[in-house]
PDB file of C-alpha atoms in Angstrom:
ATOM      1  CA  MET N   1      -2.836  10.755  20.078  1.00 65.00           C
ATOM      2  CA  ARG N   2      -6.093  10.063  21.917  1.00 83.00           C
ATOM      3  CA  SER N   3      -6.820   6.532  23.065  1.00 87.00           C
ATOM      4  CA  VAL N   4      -9.702   6.259  20.572  1.00 89.00           C
ATOM      5  CA  ASP N   5      -7.353   7.276  17.739  1.00 88.00           C
ATOM      6  CA  LEU N   6      -4.751   4.754  18.903  1.00 88.00           C
ATOM      7  CA  LEU N   7      -7.450   2.080  18.916  1.00 92.00           C
ATOM      8  CA  ARG N   8      -8.432   3.014  15.352  1.00 91.00           C
ATOM      9  CA  LEU N   9      -4.777   2.880  14.294  1.00 90.00           C
ATOM     10  CA  LEU N  10      -4.247  -0.578  15.784  1.00 93.00           C
ATOM     11  CA  SER N  11      -7.536  -1.818  14.327  1.00 95.00           C
ATOM     12  CA  LEU N  12      -6.585  -0.577  10.873  1.00 93.00           C
ATOM     13  CA  ALA N  13      -3.156  -2.230  11.072  1.00 93.00           C
ATOM     14  CA  ALA N  14      -4.746  -5.506  12.202  1.00 96.00           C
ATOM     15  CA  ILE N  15      -7.304  -5.368   9.371  1.00 96.00           C
ATOM     16  CA  TRP N  16      -4.811  -4.544   6.635  1.00 94.00           C
ATOM     17  CA  GLY N  17      -2.402  -7.122   8.059  1.00 94.00           C
ATOM     18  CA  ALA N  18      -5.199  -9.697   7.770  1.00 96.00           C
ATOM     19  CA  SER N  19      -5.728  -8.813   4.090  1.00 96.00           C
ATOM     20  CA  PHE N  20      -2.467 -10.591   3.225  1.00 96.00           C
ATOM     21  CA  LEU N  21      -3.658 -13.656   5.128  1.00 96.00           C
ATOM     22  CA  PHE N  22      -6.976 -13.650   3.235  1.00 97.00           C
ATOM     23  CA  MET N  23      -5.230 -13.306  -0.141  1.00 97.00           C
ATOM     24  CA  ARG N  24      -2.871 -16.136   0.794  1.00 96.00           C
ATOM     25  CA  VAL N  25      -5.913 -18.433   1.178  1.00 96.00           C
ATOM     26  CA  LEU N  26      -8.089 -17.045  -1.628  1.00 97.00           C
ATOM     27  CA  ALA N  27      -5.622 -16.589  -4.482  1.00 96.00           C
ATOM     28  CA  PRO N  28      -4.677 -20.293  -4.939  1.00 95.00           C
ATOM     29  CA  VAL N  29      -8.401 -21.086  -5.245  1.00 96.00           C
ATOM     30  CA  LEU N  30      -9.746 -18.110  -7.181  1.00 96.00           C
ATOM     31  CA  GLY N  31      -6.646 -16.952  -9.023  1.00 96.00           C
ATOM     32  CA  ALA N  32      -5.144 -13.485  -8.883  1.00 96.00           C
ATOM     33  CA  LEU N  33      -7.673 -11.734 -11.150  1.00 97.00           C
ATOM     34  CA  TRP N  34     -10.799 -13.097  -9.477  1.00 97.00           C
ATOM     35  CA  THR N  35      -9.421 -12.405  -6.002  1.00 97.00           C
ATOM     36  CA  ALA N  36      -8.762  -8.785  -6.967  1.00 97.00           C
ATOM     37  CA  GLU N  37     -12.131  -8.390  -8.725  1.00 97.00           C
ATOM     38  CA  ILE N  38     -14.110  -9.695  -5.757  1.00 96.00           C
ATOM     39  CA  ARG N  39     -12.241  -7.323  -3.461  1.00 96.00           C
ATOM     40  CA  VAL N  40     -12.759  -4.165  -5.509  1.00 96.00           C
ATOM     41  CA  GLY N  41     -16.241  -5.063  -6.761  1.00 96.00           C
ATOM     42  CA  LEU N  42     -17.822  -5.722  -3.381  1.00 97.00           C
ATOM     43  CA  ALA N  43     -15.944  -2.843  -1.746  1.00 96.00           C
ATOM     44  CA  GLY N  44     -17.025  -0.444  -4.494  1.00 95.00           C
ATOM     45  CA  LEU N  45     -20.643  -1.548  -4.151  1.00 95.00           C
ATOM     46  CA  ALA N  46     -20.589  -1.146  -0.358  1.00 95.00           C
ATOM     47  CA  LEU N  47     -18.966   2.309  -0.506  1.00 94.00           C
ATOM     48  CA  THR N  48     -21.380   3.444  -3.229  1.00 94.00           C
ATOM     49  CA  LEU N  49     -24.374   2.390  -1.118  1.00 94.00           C
ATOM     50  CA  LEU N  50     -22.879   4.235   1.857  1.00 92.00           C
ATOM     51  CA  MET N  51     -22.452   7.423  -0.155  1.00 91.00           C
ATOM     52  CA  LEU N  52     -26.006   7.179  -1.465  1.00 91.00           C
ATOM     53  CA  ALA N  53     -27.334   6.581   2.055  1.00 92.00           C
ATOM     54  CA  THR N  54     -25.482   9.648   3.355  1.00 89.00           C
ATOM     55  CA  GLN N  55     -26.497  11.667   0.270  1.00 88.00           C
ATOM     56  CA  LYS N  56     -22.928  12.287  -0.850  1.00 88.00           C
ATOM     57  CA  PRO N  57     -22.423  12.491  -4.626  1.00 86.00           C
ATOM     58  CA  VAL N  58     -20.224   9.959  -6.374  1.00 84.00           C
ATOM     59  CA  ASP N  59     -20.270  12.021  -9.614  1.00 86.00           C
ATOM     60  CA  ILE N  60     -19.353   9.136 -11.898  1.00 86.00           C
ATOM     61  CA  ARG N  61     -20.273  11.052 -15.062  1.00 87.00           C
ATOM     62  CA  ARG N  62     -18.017  13.926 -14.088  1.00 88.00           C
ATOM     63  CA  HIS N  63     -15.009  11.987 -12.807  1.00 89.00           C
ATOM     64  CA  TRP N  64     -15.152   8.636 -14.619  1.00 91.00           C
ATOM     65  CA  ARG N  65     -11.763   9.121 -16.300  1.00 92.00           C
ATOM     66  CA  GLN N  66     -10.058   9.861 -12.983  1.00 91.00           C
ATOM     67  CA  TYR N  67     -11.819   6.900 -11.373  1.00 93.00           C
ATOM     68  CA  LEU N  68     -10.567   4.555 -14.083  1.00 95.00           C
ATOM     69  CA  VAL N  69      -6.974   5.782 -13.749  1.00 94.00           C
ATOM     70  CA  LEU N  70      -7.083   5.628  -9.941  1.00 91.00           C
ATOM     71  CA  GLY N  71      -8.787   2.265 -10.086  1.00 94.00           C
ATOM     72  CA  LEU N  72      -6.137   0.844 -12.390  1.00 96.00           C
ATOM     73  CA  VAL N  73      -3.091   2.153 -10.506  1.00 94.00           C
ATOM     74  CA  ASN N  74      -4.331   2.251  -6.911  1.00 91.00           C
ATOM     75  CA  SER N  75      -6.399  -0.941  -6.756  1.00 93.00           C
ATOM     76  CA  ALA N  76      -6.638  -3.187  -9.822  1.00 96.00           C
ATOM     77  CA  LEU N  77      -2.929  -3.656 -10.564  1.00 97.00           C
ATOM     78  CA  PRO N  78      -1.722  -3.742  -6.920  1.00 95.00           C
ATOM     79  CA  PHE N  79      -4.396  -6.218  -5.822  1.00 96.00           C
ATOM     80  CA  VAL N  80      -3.698  -8.511  -8.794  1.00 97.00           C
ATOM     81  CA  LEU N  81       0.043  -8.347  -8.087  1.00 98.00           C
ATOM     82  CA  TYR N  82      -0.394  -9.043  -4.361  1.00 97.00           C
ATOM     83  CA  SER N  83      -2.739 -11.940  -5.152  1.00 97.00           C
ATOM     84  CA  PHE N  84      -0.158 -13.271  -7.623  1.00 97.00           C
ATOM     85  CA  ALA N  85       2.487 -13.013  -4.887  1.00 97.00           C
ATOM     86  CA  ALA N  86       0.185 -14.710  -2.375  1.00 96.00           C
ATOM     87  CA  MET N  87       0.335 -17.888  -4.446  1.00 96.00           C
ATOM     88  CA  ARG N  88       4.129 -17.931  -4.167  1.00 94.00           C
ATOM     89  CA  MET N  89       5.201 -16.750  -0.718  1.00 94.00           C
ATOM     90  CA  PRO N  90       3.992 -16.281   2.878  1.00 94.00           C
ATOM     91  CA  ALA N  91       1.605 -13.485   3.825  1.00 94.00           C
ATOM     92  CA  GLY N  92       4.229 -11.926   6.093  1.00 93.00           C
ATOM     93  CA  TYR N  93       6.674 -11.538   3.204  1.00 93.00           C
ATOM     94  CA  SER N  94       4.099  -9.638   1.137  1.00 94.00           C
ATOM     95  CA  ALA N  95       3.277  -7.324   4.046  1.00 93.00           C
ATOM     96  CA  ILE N  96       6.944  -6.545   4.694  1.00 93.00           C
ATOM     97  CA  VAL N  97       7.561  -5.630   1.053  1.00 93.00           C
ATOM     98  CA  ASN N  98       4.317  -3.624   1.083  1.00 91.00           C
ATOM     99  CA  ALA N  99       5.798  -1.484   3.876  1.00 90.00           C
ATOM    100  CA  THR N 100       8.299  -0.081   1.362  1.00 89.00           C
ATOM    101  CA  SER N 101       5.500   1.912  -0.328  1.00 87.00           C
ATOM    102  CA  PRO N 102       6.589   5.246   1.254  1.00 85.00           C
ATOM    103  CA  LEU N 103      10.100   4.684  -0.099  1.00 87.00           C
ATOM    104  CA  TRP N 104       8.812   4.463  -3.653  1.00 89.00           C
ATOM    105  CA  GLY N 105       6.564   7.423  -2.891  1.00 84.00           C
ATOM    106  CA  ALA N 106       9.691   9.466  -2.137  1.00 85.00           C
ATOM    107  CA  VAL N 107      11.299   8.323  -5.401  1.00 87.00           C
ATOM    108  CA  MET N 108       8.217   9.156  -7.482  1.00 86.00           C
ATOM    109  CA  GLY N 109       7.834  12.475  -5.685  1.00 84.00           C
ATOM    110  CA  ALA N 110      11.389  13.380  -6.689  1.00 86.00           C
ATOM    111  CA  ILE N 111      10.778  12.346 -10.303  1.00 87.00           C
ATOM    112  CA  PHE N 112       7.319  13.810 -10.920  1.00 85.00           C
ATOM    113  CA  LEU N 113       6.826  16.506  -8.264  1.00 80.00           C
ATOM    114  CA  SER N 114      10.390  17.848  -8.035  1.00 80.00           C
ATOM    115  CA  GLU N 115      10.536  16.967  -4.340  1.00 81.00           C
ATOM    116  CA  ARG N 116      13.995  16.762  -2.774  1.00 83.00           C
ATOM    117  CA  PHE N 117      15.455  13.261  -2.550  1.00 83.00           C
ATOM    118  CA  THR N 118      17.611  13.907   0.487  1.00 85.00           C
ATOM    119  CA  GLY N 119      20.415  11.933   2.085  1.00 88.00           C
ATOM    120  CA  ARG N 120      18.021  10.704   4.751  1.00 88.00           C
ATOM    121  CA  LYS N 121      15.635   9.389   2.100  1.00 86.00           C
ATOM    122  CA  MET N 122      18.545   7.726   0.288  1.00 89.00           C
ATOM    123  CA  LEU N 123      19.535   6.039   3.540  1.00 90.00           C
ATOM    124  CA  GLY N 124      15.928   4.924   4.005  1.00 87.00           C
ATOM    125  CA  MET N 125      15.876   3.460   0.500  1.00 86.00           C
ATOM    126  CA  LEU N 126      19.113   1.591   1.193  1.00 89.00           C
ATOM    127  CA  CYS N 127      17.763   0.186   4.486  1.00 90.00           C
ATOM    128  CA  GLY N 128      14.611  -0.943   2.712  1.00 88.00           C
ATOM    129  CA  VAL N 129      16.527  -2.734  -0.034  1.00 86.00           C
ATOM    130  CA  VAL N 130      18.815  -4.396   2.514  1.00 89.00           C
ATOM    131  CA  GLY N 131      15.839  -5.450   4.660  1.00 88.00           C
ATOM    132  CA  VAL N 132      13.961  -7.023   1.751  1.00 90.00           C
ATOM    133  CA  GLY N 133      17.147  -8.618   0.421  1.00 87.00           C
ATOM    134  CA  PHE N 134      17.951 -10.079   3.835  1.00 84.00           C
ATOM    135  CA  LEU N 135      14.442 -11.507   4.102  1.00 86.00           C
ATOM    136  CA  VAL N 136      14.507 -13.056   0.644  1.00 82.00           C
ATOM    137  CA  ARG N 137      17.986 -14.567   0.845  1.00 78.00           C
ATOM    138  CA  LEU N 138      18.078 -15.622   4.506  1.00 76.00           C
ATOM    139  CA  GLY N 139      14.424 -15.902   5.494  1.00 80.00           C
ATOM    140  CA  PRO N 140      12.649 -19.177   6.349  1.00 84.00           C
ATOM    141  CA  VAL N 141      11.446 -19.722   2.764  1.00 86.00           C
ATOM    142  CA  ALA N 142      13.966 -21.203   0.342  1.00 87.00           C
ATOM    143  CA  PHE N 143      15.156 -18.814  -2.363  1.00 88.00           C
ATOM    144  CA  THR N 144      13.541 -19.934  -5.628  1.00 92.00           C
ATOM    145  CA  SER N 145      12.388 -18.334  -8.868  1.00 93.00           C
ATOM    146  CA  ASP N 146       8.804 -18.442  -7.545  1.00 94.00           C
ATOM    147  CA  LEU N 147       9.818 -16.507  -4.433  1.00 94.00           C
ATOM    148  CA  LEU N 148      11.666 -13.950  -6.547  1.00 94.00           C
ATOM    149  CA  LEU N 149       8.620 -13.507  -8.804  1.00 96.00           C
ATOM    150  CA  GLY N 150       6.432 -12.979  -5.739  1.00 96.00           C
ATOM    151  CA  VAL N 151       8.748 -10.322  -4.313  1.00 95.00           C
ATOM    152  CA  LEU N 152       8.986  -8.535  -7.668  1.00 96.00           C
ATOM    153  CA  ALA N 153       5.180  -8.564  -7.918  1.00 97.00           C
ATOM    154  CA  CYS N 154       4.947  -6.910  -4.483  1.00 96.00           C
ATOM    155  CA  VAL N 155       7.549  -4.326  -5.493  1.00 95.00           C
ATOM    156  CA  GLY N 156       5.469  -3.611  -8.608  1.00 96.00           C
ATOM    157  CA  ALA N 157       2.403  -3.113  -6.406  1.00 95.00           C
ATOM    158  CA  THR N 158       4.215  -0.636  -4.134  1.00 93.00           C
ATOM    159  CA  ILE N 159       5.368   1.338  -7.191  1.00 94.00           C
ATOM    160  CA  CYS N 160       1.740   1.437  -8.333  1.00 93.00           C
ATOM    161  CA  TYR N 161       0.751   2.873  -4.952  1.00 89.00           C
ATOM    162  CA  ALA N 162       3.450   5.523  -5.263  1.00 88.00           C
ATOM    163  CA  LEU N 163       2.226   6.515  -8.737  1.00 91.00           C
ATOM    164  CA  ALA N 164      -1.351   6.556  -7.462  1.00 87.00           C
ATOM    165  CA  GLY N 165      -0.278   8.938  -4.716  1.00 83.00           C
ATOM    166  CA  ILE N 166       1.200  11.311  -7.300  1.00 86.00           C
ATOM    167  CA  TYR N 167      -1.963  11.173  -9.398  1.00 87.00           C
ATOM    168  CA  SER N 168      -4.196  11.615  -6.342  1.00 82.00           C
ATOM    169  CA  LYS N 169      -2.429  14.876  -5.490  1.00 79.00           C
ATOM    170  CA  LYS N 170      -3.156  16.173  -8.975  1.00 81.00           C
ATOM    171  CA  VAL N 171      -6.882  15.373  -8.879  1.00 80.00           C
ATOM    172  CA  SER N 172      -7.583  15.927  -5.175  1.00 71.00           C
ATOM    173  CA  GLY N 173      -8.801  19.454  -5.791  1.00 75.00           C
ATOM    174  CA  ALA N 174     -11.639  18.208  -7.981  1.00 76.00           C
ATOM    175  CA  MET N 175     -12.966  15.491  -5.637  1.00 82.00           C
ATOM    176  CA  ASN N 176     -12.951  14.554  -1.961  1.00 79.00           C
ATOM    177  CA  SER N 177     -11.286  11.556  -0.363  1.00 77.00           C
ATOM    178  CA  MET N 178     -14.468   9.483  -0.154  1.00 85.00           C
ATOM    179  CA  GLN N 179     -15.156  10.027  -3.838  1.00 88.00           C
ATOM    180  CA  MET N 180     -11.610   8.900  -4.659  1.00 85.00           C
ATOM    181  CA  ALA N 181     -11.928   5.832  -2.420  1.00 86.00           C
ATOM    182  CA  THR N 182     -15.305   4.815  -3.841  1.00 91.00           C
ATOM    183  CA  GLY N 183     -14.558   5.754  -7.431  1.00 91.00           C
ATOM    184  CA  SER N 184     -11.230   3.946  -7.449  1.00 90.00           C
ATOM    185  CA  GLN N 185     -12.883   0.688  -6.368  1.00 94.00           C
ATOM    186  CA  ILE N 186     -15.610   1.038  -9.003  1.00 95.00           C
ATOM    187  CA  GLY N 187     -13.035   1.952 -11.645  1.00 95.00           C
ATOM    188  CA  ALA N 188     -10.859  -1.016 -10.700  1.00 96.00           C
ATOM    189  CA  ALA N 189     -13.811  -3.397 -10.976  1.00 96.00           C
ATOM    190  CA  PHE N 190     -14.542  -2.189 -14.518  1.00 96.00           C
ATOM    191  CA  VAL N 191     -10.863  -2.368 -15.517  1.00 96.00           C
ATOM    192  CA  LEU N 192     -10.587  -6.020 -14.447  1.00 97.00           C
ATOM    193  CA  LEU N 193     -14.001  -7.158 -15.703  1.00 96.00           C
ATOM    194  CA  PRO N 194     -13.099  -7.828 -19.395  1.00 95.00           C
ATOM    195  CA  PHE N 195     -10.229 -10.141 -18.406  1.00 95.00           C
ATOM    196  CA  LEU N 196     -12.197 -12.419 -16.060  1.00 95.00           C
ATOM    197  CA  PRO N 197     -13.575 -14.819 -18.735  1.00 92.00           C
ATOM    198  CA  MET N 198      -9.981 -15.563 -19.818  1.00 90.00           C
ATOM    199  CA  VAL N 199      -9.006 -16.839 -16.369  1.00 91.00           C
ATOM    200  CA  PRO N 200     -11.359 -19.460 -14.869  1.00 88.00           C
ATOM    201  CA  VAL N 201     -11.532 -20.072 -11.138  1.00 90.00           C
ATOM    202  CA  GLN N 202      -8.877 -22.618 -10.204  1.00 84.00           C
ATOM    203  CA  GLY N 203     -10.392 -24.385  -7.191  1.00 90.00           C
ATOM    204  CA  GLU N 204     -13.582 -25.284  -5.346  1.00 91.00           C
ATOM    205  CA  ILE N 205     -15.745 -22.430  -4.045  1.00 93.00           C
ATOM    206  CA  THR N 206     -16.607 -23.360  -0.463  1.00 95.00           C
ATOM    207  CA  SER N 207     -18.448 -21.423   2.241  1.00 95.00           C
ATOM    208  CA  GLN N 208     -15.074 -20.543   3.783  1.00 95.00           C
ATOM    209  CA  ILE N 209     -13.876 -19.059   0.495  1.00 96.00           C
ATOM    210  CA  LEU N 210     -17.061 -17.000   0.211  1.00 96.00           C
ATOM    211  CA  LEU N 211     -16.708 -15.673   3.761  1.00 97.00           C
ATOM    212  CA  LEU N 212     -13.039 -14.819   3.282  1.00 96.00           C
ATOM    213  CA  GLY N 213     -13.812 -13.079  -0.014  1.00 96.00           C
ATOM    214  CA  ALA N 214     -16.488 -10.975   1.675  1.00 97.00           C
ATOM    215  CA  ALA N 215     -14.130 -10.167   4.548  1.00 97.00           C
ATOM    216  CA  LEU N 216     -11.356  -9.143   2.157  1.00 97.00           C
ATOM    217  CA  ALA N 217     -13.684  -6.777   0.304  1.00 96.00           C
ATOM    218  CA  LEU N 218     -15.923  -5.400   3.036  1.00 96.00           C
ATOM    219  CA  LEU N 219     -13.532  -5.397   5.989  1.00 96.00           C
ATOM    220  CA  CYS N 220     -10.105  -4.915   4.417  1.00 95.00           C
ATOM    221  CA  SER N 221     -11.200  -2.382   1.797  1.00 92.00           C
ATOM    222  CA  ALA N 222     -14.546  -0.713   2.595  1.00 91.00           C
ATOM    223  CA  VAL N 223     -14.309  -0.558   6.412  1.00 93.00           C
ATOM    224  CA  ALA N 224     -10.545   0.001   6.328  1.00 91.00           C
ATOM    225  CA  TYR N 225     -10.950   3.025   4.049  1.00 84.00           C
ATOM    226  CA  LEU N 226     -13.485   4.551   6.439  1.00 87.00           C
ATOM    227  CA  ILE N 227     -11.158   4.075   9.417  1.00 90.00           C
ATOM    228  CA  TYR N 228      -8.181   5.436   7.498  1.00 86.00           C
ATOM    229  CA  PHE N 229      -9.938   8.588   6.314  1.00 80.00           C
ATOM    230  CA  ARG N 230     -11.254   9.197   9.838  1.00 82.00           C
ATOM    231  CA  LEU N 231      -7.674   8.933  11.113  1.00 85.00           C
ATOM    232  CA  MET N 232      -6.481  11.311   8.395  1.00 77.00           C
ATOM    233  CA  THR N 233      -9.081  13.832   9.560  1.00 75.00           C
ATOM    234  CA  ASP N 234      -8.512  13.443  13.313  1.00 82.00           C
ATOM    235  CA  VAL N 235      -4.725  13.048  13.625  1.00 80.00           C
ATOM    236  CA  GLY N 236      -3.382  14.167  10.246  1.00 72.00           C
ATOM    237  CA  PRO N 237      -1.667  12.274   7.401  1.00 65.00           C
ATOM    238  CA  THR N 238       1.746  11.870   9.063  1.00 66.00           C
ATOM    239  CA  LYS N 239       0.454  10.112  12.175  1.00 75.00           C
ATOM    240  CA  ALA N 240      -2.012   8.117  10.093  1.00 76.00           C
ATOM    241  CA  LEU N 241       0.918   6.813   8.025  1.00 75.00           C
ATOM    242  CA  THR N 242       2.362   5.145  11.137  1.00 78.00           C
ATOM    243  CA  VAL N 243      -0.037   2.312  10.340  1.00 85.00           C
ATOM    244  CA  THR N 244       2.599   1.295   7.752  1.00 83.00           C
ATOM    245  CA  PHE N 245       4.928   0.231  10.574  1.00 84.00           C
ATOM    246  CA  LEU N 246       2.336  -1.983  12.238  1.00 89.00           C
ATOM    247  CA  ILE N 247       0.888  -3.836   9.237  1.00 92.00           C
ATOM    248  CA  PRO N 248       3.851  -6.247   8.787  1.00 92.00           C
ATOM    249  CA  LEU N 249       3.804  -7.130  12.485  1.00 91.00           C
ATOM    250  CA  PHE N 250       0.125  -8.056  12.374  1.00 94.00           C
ATOM    251  CA  ALA N 251       0.554  -9.912   9.072  1.00 94.00           C
ATOM    252  CA  LEU N 252       3.381 -11.970  10.578  1.00 94.00           C
ATOM    253  CA  LEU N 253       1.254 -12.671  13.652  1.00 94.00           C
ATOM    254  CA  TRP N 254      -1.862 -13.721  11.697  1.00 95.00           C
ATOM    255  CA  GLY N 255       0.200 -15.829   9.285  1.00 94.00           C
ATOM    256  CA  HIS N 256       1.899 -17.599  12.195  1.00 94.00           C
ATOM    257  CA  LEU N 257      -1.330 -18.185  14.143  1.00 95.00           C
ATOM    258  CA  PHE N 258      -3.610 -19.281  11.311  1.00 95.00           C
ATOM    259  CA  LEU N 259      -1.329 -20.552   8.535  1.00 93.00           C
ATOM    260  CA  HIS N 260       1.592 -21.725  10.710  1.00 94.00           C
ATOM    261  CA  GLU N 261       4.047 -19.554   8.776  1.00 93.00           C
ATOM    262  CA  ALA N 262       7.474 -19.505  10.368  1.00 90.00           C
ATOM    263  CA  ILE N 263       8.780 -16.386  12.122  1.00 90.00           C
ATOM    264  CA  THR N 264      12.561 -16.585  12.400  1.00 90.00           C
ATOM    265  CA  MET N 265      15.248 -14.130  13.458  1.00 90.00           C
ATOM    266  CA  SER N 266      15.948 -13.488   9.770  1.00 88.00           C
ATOM    267  CA  THR N 267      12.291 -12.567   9.256  1.00 90.00           C
ATOM    268  CA  LEU N 268      12.376 -10.106  12.148  1.00 91.00           C
ATOM    269  CA  ILE N 269      15.676  -8.552  11.004  1.00 91.00           C
ATOM    270  CA  GLY N 270      14.334  -8.080   7.485  1.00 90.00           C
ATOM    271  CA  CYS N 271      11.110  -6.599   8.872  1.00 91.00           C
ATOM    272  CA  ALA N 272      13.079  -4.264  11.158  1.00 91.00           C
ATOM    273  CA  GLY N 273      15.142  -3.024   8.209  1.00 90.00           C
ATOM    274  CA  VAL N 274      12.034  -2.169   6.224  1.00 90.00           C
ATOM    275  CA  VAL N 275      10.314  -0.505   9.204  1.00 87.00           C
ATOM    276  CA  LEU N 276      13.443   1.588   9.864  1.00 89.00           C
ATOM    277  CA  ALA N 277      13.555   2.574   6.202  1.00 87.00           C
ATOM    278  CA  THR N 278       9.919   3.644   6.268  1.00 82.00           C
ATOM    279  CA  TRP N 279      10.451   5.666   9.452  1.00 86.00           C
ATOM    280  CA  LEU N 280      13.412   7.490   7.885  1.00 85.00           C
ATOM    281  CA  VAL N 281      11.259   8.549   4.926  1.00 82.00           C
ATOM    282  CA  VAL N 282       7.878   9.193   6.572  1.00 75.00           C
ATOM    283  CA  PHE N 283       9.279  11.301   9.404  1.00 76.00           C
ATOM    284  CA  ALA N 284      12.035  13.028   7.452  1.00 68.00           C
ATOM    285  CA  PRO N 285      12.369  16.739   8.379  1.00 69.00           C
ATOM    286  CA  LYS N 286      11.688  19.101   5.486  1.00 61.00           C
ATOM    287  CA  ASN N 287      15.339  20.154   5.346  1.00 58.00           C
ATOM    288  CA  ALA N 288      16.846  16.661   5.789  1.00 57.00           C
TER     289      ALA N 288
END
């Protein structure tokens, strides 16, 4: 991997790690739905303007059904669930559970795409479950019903990502990656829009909240997508997926530095279990 690609990889991990920090601050003020809507709405607008500026077609009329499905499963539901979790547990916890996404991708691939669920993948799934369980039961945050709800919400979000990956493979022949990225954000914004009047904002909107909301949308979604797709093009999907290993480390670091979240040996052991599980699945040989 070239140094410029390594820099992009580290930057992407740092940005996506920061997204959990931003949600941890925003969600208690805005609520889960408004936090998710601001993220997808502003990101969708920014990506649409970029595509128009570069004269790349969004083709909303042609692909609006796919955009709504992708938006619901790949953005709207996961972002609402992560924002819900952010009101109940540290940012680092959410990022560690998020790292199990490839594990659920392997499960969904076996169910819907007839992909082999090998012994190595089973071992990876077991390591992931043990890692998350260790974190929840022995981590620095006391085990409560709120913590359990937060973890289950994150698990639900990772399952959504896995399902979105399955659906993306089915529609990828009809649209390019930028169209899927842009369309999914637009679709997610429309999916969430009818529910916003039912859930009023819960706290005071300050300048800090506005800046963090813009950063979550423009940096952690719009810019992050551009970096990720550039990595996919330059180094391939397997190497690009190594960002999954780095996101929890950055999330733990940002949470500790800016929110004074505790990092204990139990946290690191749980994180290591999840990272090992992800490595077992992402880099599994085709015959293992």
